[in-house]
Amino acid sequence: MNTQYVKGDCLFTKINKLTKQYEYLTEDIETEVVIVGGGVTGAVLGYYFTKNNINAVVLEKSRIAHGSTSITTSLLQYELDSNAMNLKQYTSIDNIIRSYKLGLKALDEIEEFINENGNACDFKKVDSFLYTAKDIEIKEIKQEYDIRNKAGFPVEFISKENNEFSFNVKAGVLSKGGGAQIDPYKYTQELFKVSCEKGLRVYENTEVVDVKYSENEVVVETIYGHKVKGKIIIVATGYNTNLFSERAFGTKTTTFNIATKPINNIEDIYKGVNVRDNEDPYNYLRTTTDNRIIIGGEDINFIPDISNEKLCNENYDKLEQRLKNLFPKLNIDIEYRYCGAFASTQDNLGFLGKDPKNSKLWYCLGYGANGILFSVLGGMMLSKLYSGEVNKDLKLFKVNRFDS
Ligand SMILES: Cc1cc2nc3c(=O)[nH]c(=O)nc-3n(C[C@H](O)[C@H](O)[C@H](O)COP(=O)(O)OP(=O)(O)OC[C@H]3O[C@@H](n4cnc5c(N)ncnc54)[C@H](O)[C@@H]3O)c2cc1C
């Protein structure tokens, strides 16, 4: 069966113009680092390796930013998918707090990129809000607030009494400046543009079909027979890693997103905060610079071939209903519906680093709802690792951390 990782009309690839098309590979070439995958992760890696003067090549089998990068909600926030007390069974509170701090670091890094290169990616810093509408979950949300407050994060506890949101909130944690929104398609294109000006080479329509390892090099074979020789390969292929490893990275689900048409009076009612509810599975929502709302969630067990229109429509309808219940005063008209693969891990962190059995095979896999921030951390830490600098935080993202 042909696995389909993305389905539907994706907001970001539909509303944005194609600014640049890259050639496919027509000759054998050499480099230091071969990055496989031209989504946001490949782009971030390309940026950091080039910035650190390391020769790199990106190979993308189809088109830039048309994989999961095209369906991501791109709601950036330092907190993880689950609350600290729920994650405690898989890791320590210290590690969770450290992950939150790394999330803030990654947000700062993106902001720095924007400050240096201009805001061509609709980047906007916002607050983020985790909430529950259920009495039974008030205690859990209060605990999450206490943990973050004690660790020094700028948070405010929201209760029924001081709730200024238009929807029903029993308890919530408002993180001041704890989030951001970005257009993932524009961000990916911009990262490649900036990096190519500094020497990164990017090839579209160039599928990697085989990899051979020897003592001193990696030889990557592409679909039309041309080879790329390098010192290491980094897998940045998102939720599809089968060609490179037999390892099962994360638990796959199929997840759904819908985006509204631009809404006129949106700012009177919804002030652009990133919102996540405490349901299981959760829903999350954000706004865009052209005043749309994107809401995502309703994850179900992974379906490799998402051809079941009825199933997709049922989940899109649930999201639409949730949105309408949250904002009954807004004139909500859905314009885009799309879905695709997603993968999460027990501790909510991605995988960054070397294969335990092959030091020439590296991974940068932004699994979990903070995938984009993990990719940024991967870019920063892996480009330093290549030059021998081991960041102690890499251990949080170790590829074999769940091996028994
Ligand atoms: C619905 C949804 C919502 C999400 N929401 C958020 C969010 O709000 N915030 C957040 O931070 N993260 C979010 N994530 C996670 C985030 O989107 C992902 O971490 C990110 O998009 C992954 O990007 P990527 O470049 O690793 O993968 P992709 O964009 O899938 O890119 C991988 C690329 O590799 C290419 N490829 C695969 N195999 C080969 C090969 N053999 N040769 C060459 N190329 C190959 C593919 O064609 C593809 O373009 C969400 C994910 C989904 C699915």
mmCIF file with all atom_site columns, N, CA and C in Angstrom, residues 183-239:
data_model
loop_
_atom_site.group_PDB
_atom_site.id
_atom_site.type_symbol
_atom_site.label_atom_id
_atom_site.label_alt_id
_atom_site.label_comp_id
_atom_site.label_asym_id
_atom_site.label_entity_id
_atom_site.label_seq_id
_atom_site.pdbx_PDB_ins_code
_atom_site.Cartn_x
_atom_site.Cartn_y
_atom_site.Cartn_z
_atom_site.occupancy
_atom_site.B_iso_or_equiv
_atom_site.pdbx_formal_charge
_atom_site.auth_seq_id
_atom_site.auth_comp_id
_atom_site.auth_asym_id
_atom_site.auth_atom_id
_atom_site.pdbx_PDB_model_num
ATOM 1   N N  . ASP A 1 183 ? 4.439  31.254 9.460   1.00 0.00 ? 183 ASP A N  1
ATOM 2   C CA . ASP A 1 183 ? 3.999  30.541 8.254   1.00 0.00 ? 183 ASP A CA 1
ATOM 3   C C  . ASP A 1 183 ? 5.109  29.547 7.908   1.00 0.00 ? 183 ASP A C  1
ATOM 4   N N  . PRO A 1 184 ? 4.866  28.237 8.047   1.00 0.00 ? 184 PRO A N  1
ATOM 5   C CA . PRO A 1 184 ? 5.943  27.248 7.914   1.00 0.00 ? 184 PRO A CA 1
ATOM 6   C C  . PRO A 1 184 ? 6.484  27.137 6.483   1.00 0.00 ? 184 PRO A C  1
ATOM 7   N N  . TYR A 1 185 ? 5.602  27.419 5.521   1.00 0.00 ? 185 TYR A N  1
ATOM 8   C CA . TYR A 1 185 ? 6.021  27.345 4.115   1.00 0.00 ? 185 TYR A CA 1
ATOM 9   C C  . TYR A 1 185 ? 6.994  28.490 3.813   1.00 0.00 ? 185 TYR A C  1
ATOM 10  N N  . LYS A 1 186 ? 6.601  29.708 4.236   1.00 0.00 ? 186 LYS A N  1
ATOM 11  C CA . LYS A 1 186 ? 7.467  30.871 3.989   1.00 0.00 ? 186 LYS A CA 1
ATOM 12  C C  . LYS A 1 186 ? 8.773  30.748 4.772   1.00 0.00 ? 186 LYS A C  1
ATOM 13  N N  . TYR A 1 187 ? 8.667  30.234 6.001   1.00 0.00 ? 187 TYR A N  1
ATOM 14  C CA . TYR A 1 187 ? 9.865  30.082 6.855   1.00 0.00 ? 187 TYR A CA 1
ATOM 15  C C  . TYR A 1 187 ? 10.859 29.120 6.181   1.00 0.00 ? 187 TYR A C  1
ATOM 16  N N  . THR A 1 188 ? 10.347 28.014 5.663   1.00 0.00 ? 188 THR A N  1
ATOM 17  C CA . THR A 1 188 ? 11.215 27.027 5.011   1.00 0.00 ? 188 THR A CA 1
ATOM 18  C C  . THR A 1 188 ? 11.876 27.642 3.777   1.00 0.00 ? 188 THR A C  1
ATOM 19  N N  . GLN A 1 189 ? 11.063 28.304 2.963   1.00 0.00 ? 189 GLN A N  1
ATOM 20  C CA . GLN A 1 189 ? 11.607 28.928 1.746   1.00 0.00 ? 189 GLN A CA 1
ATOM 21  C C  . GLN A 1 189 ? 12.667 29.976 2.105   1.00 0.00 ? 189 GLN A C  1
ATOM 22  N N  . GLU A 1 190 ? 12.398 30.747 3.157   1.00 0.00 ? 190 GLU A N  1
ATOM 23  C CA . GLU A 1 190 ? 13.300 31.822 3.547   1.00 0.00 ? 190 GLU A CA 1
ATOM 24  C C  . GLU A 1 190 ? 14.625 31.258 4.079   1.00 0.00 ? 190 GLU A C  1
ATOM 25  N N  . LEU A 1 191 ? 14.524 30.205 4.875   1.00 0.00 ? 191 LEU A N  1
ATOM 26  C CA . LEU A 1 191 ? 15.752 29.566 5.392   1.00 0.00 ? 191 LEU A CA 1
ATOM 27  C C  . LEU A 1 191 ? 16.608 29.086 4.226   1.00 0.00 ? 191 LEU A C  1
ATOM 28  N N  . PHE A 1 192 ? 15.979 28.444 3.243   1.00 0.00 ? 192 PHE A N  1
ATOM 29  C CA . PHE A 1 192 ? 16.744 27.958 2.085   1.00 0.00 ? 192 PHE A CA 1
ATOM 30  C C  . PHE A 1 192 ? 17.340 29.124 1.297   1.00 0.00 ? 192 PHE A C  1
ATOM 31  N N  . LYS A 1 193 ? 16.559 30.182 1.133   1.00 0.00 ? 193 LYS A N  1
ATOM 32  C CA . LYS A 1 193 ? 17.049 31.332 0.352   1.00 0.00 ? 193 LYS A CA 1
ATOM 33  C C  . LYS A 1 193 ? 18.316 31.906 1.003   1.00 0.00 ? 193 LYS A C  1
ATOM 34  N N  . VAL A 1 194 ? 18.202 32.167 2.296   1.00 0.00 ? 194 VAL A N  1
ATOM 35  C CA . VAL A 1 194 ? 19.330 32.761 3.035   1.00 0.00 ? 194 VAL A CA 1
ATOM 36  C C  . VAL A 1 194 ? 20.544 31.819 2.979   1.00 0.00 ? 194 VAL A C  1
ATOM 37  N N  . SER A 1 195 ? 20.307 30.514 3.162   1.00 0.00 ? 195 SER A N  1
ATOM 38  C CA . SER A 1 195 ? 21.418 29.558 3.225   1.00 0.00 ? 195 SER A CA 1
ATOM 39  C C  . SER A 1 195 ? 22.059 29.346 1.858   1.00 0.00 ? 195 SER A C  1
ATOM 40  N N  . CYS A 1 196 ? 21.238 29.325 0.805   1.00 0.00 ? 196 CYS A N  1
ATOM 41  C CA . CYS A 1 196 ? 21.797 29.108 -0.550  1.00 0.00 ? 196 CYS A CA 1
ATOM 42  C C  . CYS A 1 196 ? 22.696 30.281 -0.949  1.00 0.00 ? 196 CYS A C  1
ATOM 43  N N  . GLU A 1 197 ? 22.341 31.476 -0.457  1.00 0.00 ? 197 GLU A N  1
ATOM 44  C CA . GLU A 1 197 ? 23.205 32.633 -0.741  1.00 0.00 ? 197 GLU A CA 1
ATOM 45  C C  . GLU A 1 197 ? 24.580 32.442 -0.107  1.00 0.00 ? 197 GLU A C  1
ATOM 46  N N  . LYS A 1 198 ? 24.626 31.604 0.929   1.00 0.00 ? 198 LYS A N  1
ATOM 47  C CA . LYS A 1 198 ? 25.906 31.379 1.627   1.00 0.00 ? 198 LYS A CA 1
ATOM 48  C C  . LYS A 1 198 ? 26.532 30.041 1.263   1.00 0.00 ? 198 LYS A C  1
ATOM 49  N N  . GLY A 1 199 ? 25.990 29.355 0.253   1.00 0.00 ? 199 GLY A N  1
ATOM 50  C CA . GLY A 1 199 ? 26.676 28.157 -0.231  1.00 0.00 ? 199 GLY A CA 1
ATOM 51  C C  . GLY A 1 199 ? 25.955 26.834 -0.093  1.00 0.00 ? 199 GLY A C  1
ATOM 52  N N  . LEU A 1 200 ? 24.797 26.820 0.575   1.00 0.00 ? 200 LEU A N  1
ATOM 53  C CA . LEU A 1 200 ? 24.058 25.548 0.670   1.00 0.00 ? 200 LEU A CA 1
ATOM 54  C C  . LEU A 1 200 ? 23.581 25.143 -0.731  1.00 0.00 ? 200 LEU A C  1
ATOM 55  N N  . ARG A 1 201 ? 23.638 23.843 -1.028  1.00 0.00 ? 201 ARG A N  1
ATOM 56  C CA . ARG A 1 201 ? 23.090 23.350 -2.306  1.00 0.00 ? 201 ARG A CA 1
ATOM 57  C C  . ARG A 1 201 ? 21.821 22.548 -2.027  1.00 0.00 ? 201 ARG A C  1
ATOM 58  N N  . VAL A 1 202 ? 20.747 22.877 -2.745  1.00 0.00 ? 202 VAL A N  1
ATOM 59  C CA . VAL A 1 202 ? 19.448 22.228 -2.534  1.00 0.00 ? 202 VAL A CA 1
ATOM 60  C C  . VAL A 1 202 ? 18.972 21.625 -3.849  1.00 0.00 ? 202 VAL A C  1
ATOM 61  N N  . TYR A 1 203 ? 18.529 20.375 -3.814  1.00 0.00 ? 203 TYR A N  1
ATOM 62  C CA . TYR A 1 203 ? 18.001 19.715 -5.012  1.00 0.00 ? 203 TYR A CA 1
ATOM 63  C C  . TYR A 1 203 ? 16.603 19.202 -4.729  1.00 0.00 ? 203 TYR A C  1
ATOM 64  N N  . GLU A 1 204 ? 15.643 19.630 -5.557  1.00 0.00 ? 204 GLU A N  1
ATOM 65  C CA . GLU A 1 204 ? 14.282 19.107 -5.450  1.00 0.00 ? 204 GLU A CA 1
ATOM 66  C C  . GLU A 1 204 ? 14.131 17.932 -6.414  1.00 0.00 ? 204 GLU A C  1
ATOM 67  N N  . ASN A 1 205 ? 13.033 17.204 -6.300  1.00 0.00 ? 205 ASN A N  1
ATOM 68  C CA . ASN A 1 205 ? 12.756 16.051 -7.181  1.00 0.00 ? 205 ASN A CA 1
ATOM 69  C C  . ASN A 1 205 ? 13.945 15.108 -7.258  1.00 0.00 ? 205 ASN A C  1
ATOM 70  N N  . THR A 1 206 ? 14.615 14.923 -6.154  1.00 0.00 ? 206 THR A N  1
ATOM 71  C CA . THR A 1 206 ? 15.820 14.095 -6.093  1.00 0.00 ? 206 THR A CA 1
ATOM 72  C C  . THR A 1 206 ? 15.682 13.128 -4.915  1.00 0.00 ? 206 THR A C  1
ATOM 73  N N  . GLU A 1 207 ? 15.036 12.031 -5.197  1.00 0.00 ? 207 GLU A N  1
ATOM 74  C CA . GLU A 1 207 ? 14.780 11.061 -4.119  1.00 0.00 ? 207 GLU A CA 1
ATOM 75  C C  . GLU A 1 207 ? 16.029 10.256 -3.783  1.00 0.00 ? 207 GLU A C  1
ATOM 76  N N  . VAL A 1 208 ? 16.284 10.091 -2.523  1.00 0.00 ? 208 VAL A N  1
ATOM 77  C CA . VAL A 1 208 ? 17.363 9.190  -2.084  1.00 0.00 ? 208 VAL A CA 1
ATOM 78  C C  . VAL A 1 208 ? 16.807 7.775  -2.089  1.00 0.00 ? 208 VAL A C  1
ATOM 79  N N  . VAL A 1 209 ? 17.508 6.873  -2.787  1.00 0.00 ? 209 VAL A N  1
ATOM 80  C CA . VAL A 1 209 ? 16.984 5.503  -2.879  1.00 0.00 ? 209 VAL A CA 1
ATOM 81  C C  . VAL A 1 209 ? 17.871 4.485  -2.169  1.00 0.00 ? 209 VAL A C  1
ATOM 82  N N  . ASP A 1 210 ? 19.119 4.861  -1.886  1.00 0.00 ? 210 ASP A N  1
ATOM 83  C CA . ASP A 1 210 ? 20.000 3.919  -1.201  1.00 0.00 ? 210 ASP A CA 1
ATOM 84  C C  . ASP A 1 210 ? 21.139 4.693  -0.519  1.00 0.00 ? 210 ASP A C  1
ATOM 85  N N  . VAL A 1 211 ? 21.680 4.109  0.543   1.00 0.00 ? 211 VAL A N  1
ATOM 86  C CA . VAL A 1 211 ? 22.828 4.726  1.223   1.00 0.00 ? 211 VAL A CA 1
ATOM 87  C C  . VAL A 1 211 ? 23.841 3.629  1.518   1.00 0.00 ? 211 VAL A C  1
ATOM 88  N N  . LYS A 1 212 ? 25.118 3.904  1.164   1.00 0.00 ? 212 LYS A N  1
ATOM 89  C CA . LYS A 1 212 ? 26.174 2.930  1.488   1.00 0.00 ? 212 LYS A CA 1
ATOM 90  C C  . LYS A 1 212 ? 27.188 3.612  2.415   1.00 0.00 ? 212 LYS A C  1
ATOM 91  N N  . TYR A 1 213 ? 27.572 2.870  3.451   1.00 0.00 ? 213 TYR A N  1
ATOM 92  C CA . TYR A 1 213 ? 28.507 3.425  4.438   1.00 0.00 ? 213 TYR A CA 1
ATOM 93  C C  . TYR A 1 213 ? 29.842 2.705  4.322   1.00 0.00 ? 213 TYR A C  1
ATOM 94  N N  . SER A 1 214 ? 30.927 3.455  4.361   1.00 0.00 ? 214 SER A N  1
ATOM 95  C CA . SER A 1 214 ? 32.247 2.829  4.466   1.00 0.00 ? 214 SER A CA 1
ATOM 96  C C  . SER A 1 214 ? 32.967 3.532  5.611   1.00 0.00 ? 214 SER A C  1
ATOM 97  N N  . GLU A 1 215 ? 34.208 3.171  5.837   1.00 0.00 ? 215 GLU A N  1
ATOM 98  C CA . GLU A 1 215 ? 34.893 3.703  7.019   1.00 0.00 ? 215 GLU A CA 1
ATOM 99  C C  . GLU A 1 215 ? 34.974 5.231  7.020   1.00 0.00 ? 215 GLU A C  1
ATOM 100 N N  . ASN A 1 216 ? 35.241 5.801  5.819   1.00 0.00 ? 216 ASN A N  1
ATOM 101 C CA . ASN A 1 216 ? 35.478 7.246  5.776   1.00 0.00 ? 216 ASN A CA 1
ATOM 102 C C  . ASN A 1 216 ? 34.358 8.070  5.160   1.00 0.00 ? 216 ASN A C  1
ATOM 103 N N  . GLU A 1 217 ? 33.386 7.409  4.552   1.00 0.00 ? 217 GLU A N  1
ATOM 104 C CA . GLU A 1 217 ? 32.385 8.216  3.852   1.00 0.00 ? 217 GLU A CA 1
ATOM 105 C C  . GLU A 1 217 ? 31.021 7.539  3.768   1.00 0.00 ? 217 GLU A C  1
ATOM 106 N N  . VAL A 1 218 ? 30.078 8.353  3.330   1.00 0.00 ? 218 VAL A N  1
ATOM 107 C CA . VAL A 1 218 ? 28.720 7.878  3.069   1.00 0.00 ? 218 VAL A CA 1
ATOM 108 C C  . VAL A 1 218 ? 28.472 8.148  1.586   1.00 0.00 ? 218 VAL A C  1
ATOM 109 N N  . VAL A 1 219 ? 27.930 7.174  0.880   1.00 0.00 ? 219 VAL A N  1
ATOM 110 C CA . VAL A 1 219 ? 27.570 7.429  -0.516  1.00 0.00 ? 219 VAL A CA 1
ATOM 111 C C  . VAL A 1 219 ? 26.055 7.277  -0.649  1.00 0.00 ? 219 VAL A C  1
ATOM 112 N N  . VAL A 1 220 ? 25.428 8.384  -1.030  1.00 0.00 ? 220 VAL A N  1
ATOM 113 C CA . VAL A 1 220 ? 23.975 8.429  -1.118  1.00 0.00 ? 220 VAL A CA 1
ATOM 114 C C  . VAL A 1 220 ? 23.586 8.345  -2.596  1.00 0.00 ? 220 VAL A C  1
ATOM 115 N N  . GLU A 1 221 ? 22.762 7.359  -2.907  1.00 0.00 ? 221 GLU A N  1
ATOM 116 C CA . GLU A 1 221 ? 22.362 7.204  -4.305  1.00 0.00 ? 221 GLU A CA 1
ATOM 117 C C  . GLU A 1 221 ? 20.984 7.811  -4.523  1.00 0.00 ? 221 GLU A C  1
ATOM 118 N N  . THR A 1 222 ? 20.827 8.563  -5.602  1.00 0.00 ? 222 THR A N  1
ATOM 119 C CA . THR A 1 222 ? 19.540 9.214  -5.850  1.00 0.00 ? 222 THR A CA 1
ATOM 120 C C  . THR A 1 222 ? 18.826 8.541  -7.021  1.00 0.00 ? 222 THR A C  1
ATOM 121 N N  . ILE A 1 223 ? 17.584 8.905  -7.201  1.00 0.00 ? 223 ILE A N  1
ATOM 122 C CA . ILE A 1 223 ? 16.682 8.160  -8.094  1.00 0.00 ? 223 ILE A CA 1
ATOM 123 C C  . ILE A 1 223 ? 17.181 8.038  -9.545  1.00 0.00 ? 223 ILE A C  1
ATOM 124 N N  . TYR A 1 224 ? 17.864 9.057  -10.058 1.00 0.00 ? 224 TYR A N  1
ATOM 125 C CA . TYR A 1 224 ? 18.335 8.971  -11.450 1.00 0.00 ? 224 TYR A CA 1
ATOM 126 C C  . TYR A 1 224 ? 19.792 8.493  -11.528 1.00 0.00 ? 224 TYR A C  1
ATOM 127 N N  . GLY A 1 225 ? 20.259 7.894  -10.457 1.00 0.00 ? 225 GLY A N  1
ATOM 128 C CA . GLY A 1 225 ? 21.565 7.235  -10.494 1.00 0.00 ? 225 GLY A CA 1
ATOM 129 C C  . GLY A 1 225 ? 22.735 8.095  -10.050 1.00 0.00 ? 225 GLY A C  1
ATOM 130 N N  . HIS A 1 226 ? 22.505 9.391  -9.844  1.00 0.00 ? 226 HIS A N  1
ATOM 131 C CA . HIS A 1 226 ? 23.628 10.238 -9.417  1.00 0.00 ? 226 HIS A CA 1
ATOM 132 C C  . HIS A 1 226 ? 23.884 10.076 -7.920  1.00 0.00 ? 226 HIS A C  1
ATOM 133 N N  . LYS A 1 227 ? 25.176 10.230 -7.569  1.00 0.00 ? 227 LYS A N  1
ATOM 134 C CA . LYS A 1 227 ? 25.558 9.958  -6.183  1.00 0.00 ? 227 LYS A CA 1
ATOM 135 C C  . LYS A 1 227 ? 26.026 11.231 -5.475  1.00 0.00 ? 227 LYS A C  1
ATOM 136 N N  . VAL A 1 228 ? 25.796 11.252 -4.166  1.00 0.00 ? 228 VAL A N  1
ATOM 137 C CA . VAL A 1 228 ? 26.327 12.340 -3.344  1.00 0.00 ? 228 VAL A CA 1
ATOM 138 C C  . VAL A 1 228 ? 27.212 11.700 -2.281  1.00 0.00 ? 228 VAL A C  1
ATOM 139 N N  . LYS A 1 229 ? 28.472 12.094 -2.309  1.00 0.00 ? 229 LYS A N  1
ATOM 140 C CA . LYS A 1 229 ? 29.411 11.566 -1.306  1.00 0.00 ? 229 LYS A CA 1
ATOM 141 C C  . LYS A 1 229 ? 29.523 12.555 -0.160  1.00 0.00 ? 229 LYS A C  1
ATOM 142 N N  . GLY A 1 230 ? 29.505 12.061 1.059   1.00 0.00 ? 230 GLY A N  1
ATOM 143 C CA . GLY A 1 230 ? 29.654 12.953 2.201   1.00 0.00 ? 230 GLY A CA 1
ATOM 144 C C  . GLY A 1 230 ? 30.311 12.251 3.369   1.00 0.00 ? 230 GLY A C  1
ATOM 145 N N  . LYS A 1 231 ? 30.477 13.010 4.446   1.00 0.00 ? 231 LYS A N  1
ATOM 146 C CA . LYS A 1 231 ? 31.059 12.413 5.667   1.00 0.00 ? 231 LYS A CA 1
ATOM 147 C C  . LYS A 1 231 ? 29.955 11.814 6.536   1.00 0.00 ? 231 LYS A C  1
ATOM 148 N N  . ILE A 1 232 ? 28.807 12.488 6.565   1.00 0.00 ? 232 ILE A N  1
ATOM 149 C CA . ILE A 1 232 ? 27.664 11.950 7.319   1.00 0.00 ? 232 ILE A CA 1
ATOM 150 C C  . ILE A 1 232 ? 26.380 12.203 6.522   1.00 0.00 ? 232 ILE A C  1
ATOM 151 N N  . ILE A 1 233 ? 25.336 11.464 6.892   1.00 0.00 ? 233 ILE A N  1
ATOM 152 C CA . ILE A 1 233 ? 23.998 11.735 6.343   1.00 0.00 ? 233 ILE A CA 1
ATOM 153 C C  . ILE A 1 233 ? 23.092 12.094 7.518   1.00 0.00 ? 233 ILE A C  1
ATOM 154 N N  . ILE A 1 234 ? 22.224 13.081 7.322   1.00 0.00 ? 234 ILE A N  1
ATOM 155 C CA . ILE A 1 234 ? 21.240 13.387 8.383   1.00 0.00 ? 234 ILE A CA 1
ATOM 156 C C  . ILE A 1 234 ? 19.838 13.131 7.826   1.00 0.00 ? 234 ILE A C  1
ATOM 157 N N  . VAL A 1 235 ? 19.105 12.289 8.516   1.00 0.00 ? 235 VAL A N  1
ATOM 158 C CA . VAL A 1 235 ? 17.746 11.956 8.102   1.00 0.00 ? 235 VAL A CA 1
ATOM 159 C C  . VAL A 1 235 ? 16.802 13.032 8.639   1.00 0.00 ? 235 VAL A C  1
ATOM 160 N N  . ALA A 1 236 ? 16.220 13.781 7.707   1.00 0.00 ? 236 ALA A N  1
ATOM 161 C CA . ALA A 1 236 ? 15.250 14.828 8.070   1.00 0.00 ? 236 ALA A CA 1
ATOM 162 C C  . ALA A 1 236 ? 13.994 14.594 7.231   1.00 0.00 ? 236 ALA A C  1
ATOM 163 N N  . THR A 1 237 ? 13.580 13.320 7.217   1.00 0.00 ? 237 THR A N  1
ATOM 164 C CA . THR A 1 237 ? 12.471 12.930 6.343   1.00 0.00 ? 237 THR A CA 1
ATOM 165 C C  . THR A 1 237 ? 11.140 12.880 7.091   1.00 0.00 ? 237 THR A C  1
ATOM 166 N N  . GLY A 1 238 ? 11.054 13.528 8.219   1.00 0.00 ? 238 GLY A N  1
ATOM 167 C CA . GLY A 1 238 ? 9.787  13.596 8.951   1.00 0.00 ? 238 GLY A CA 1
ATOM 168 C C  . GLY A 1 238 ? 9.338  12.231 9.436   1.00 0.00 ? 238 GLY A C  1
ATOM 169 N N  . TYR A 1 239 ? 8.088  11.903 9.155   1.00 0.00 ? 239 TYR A N  1
ATOM 170 C CA . TYR A 1 239 ? 7.497  10.683 9.729   1.00 0.00 ? 239 TYR A CA 1
ATOM 171 C C  . TYR A 1 239 ? 7.779  9.439  8.899   1.00 0.00 ? 239 TYR A C  1
#
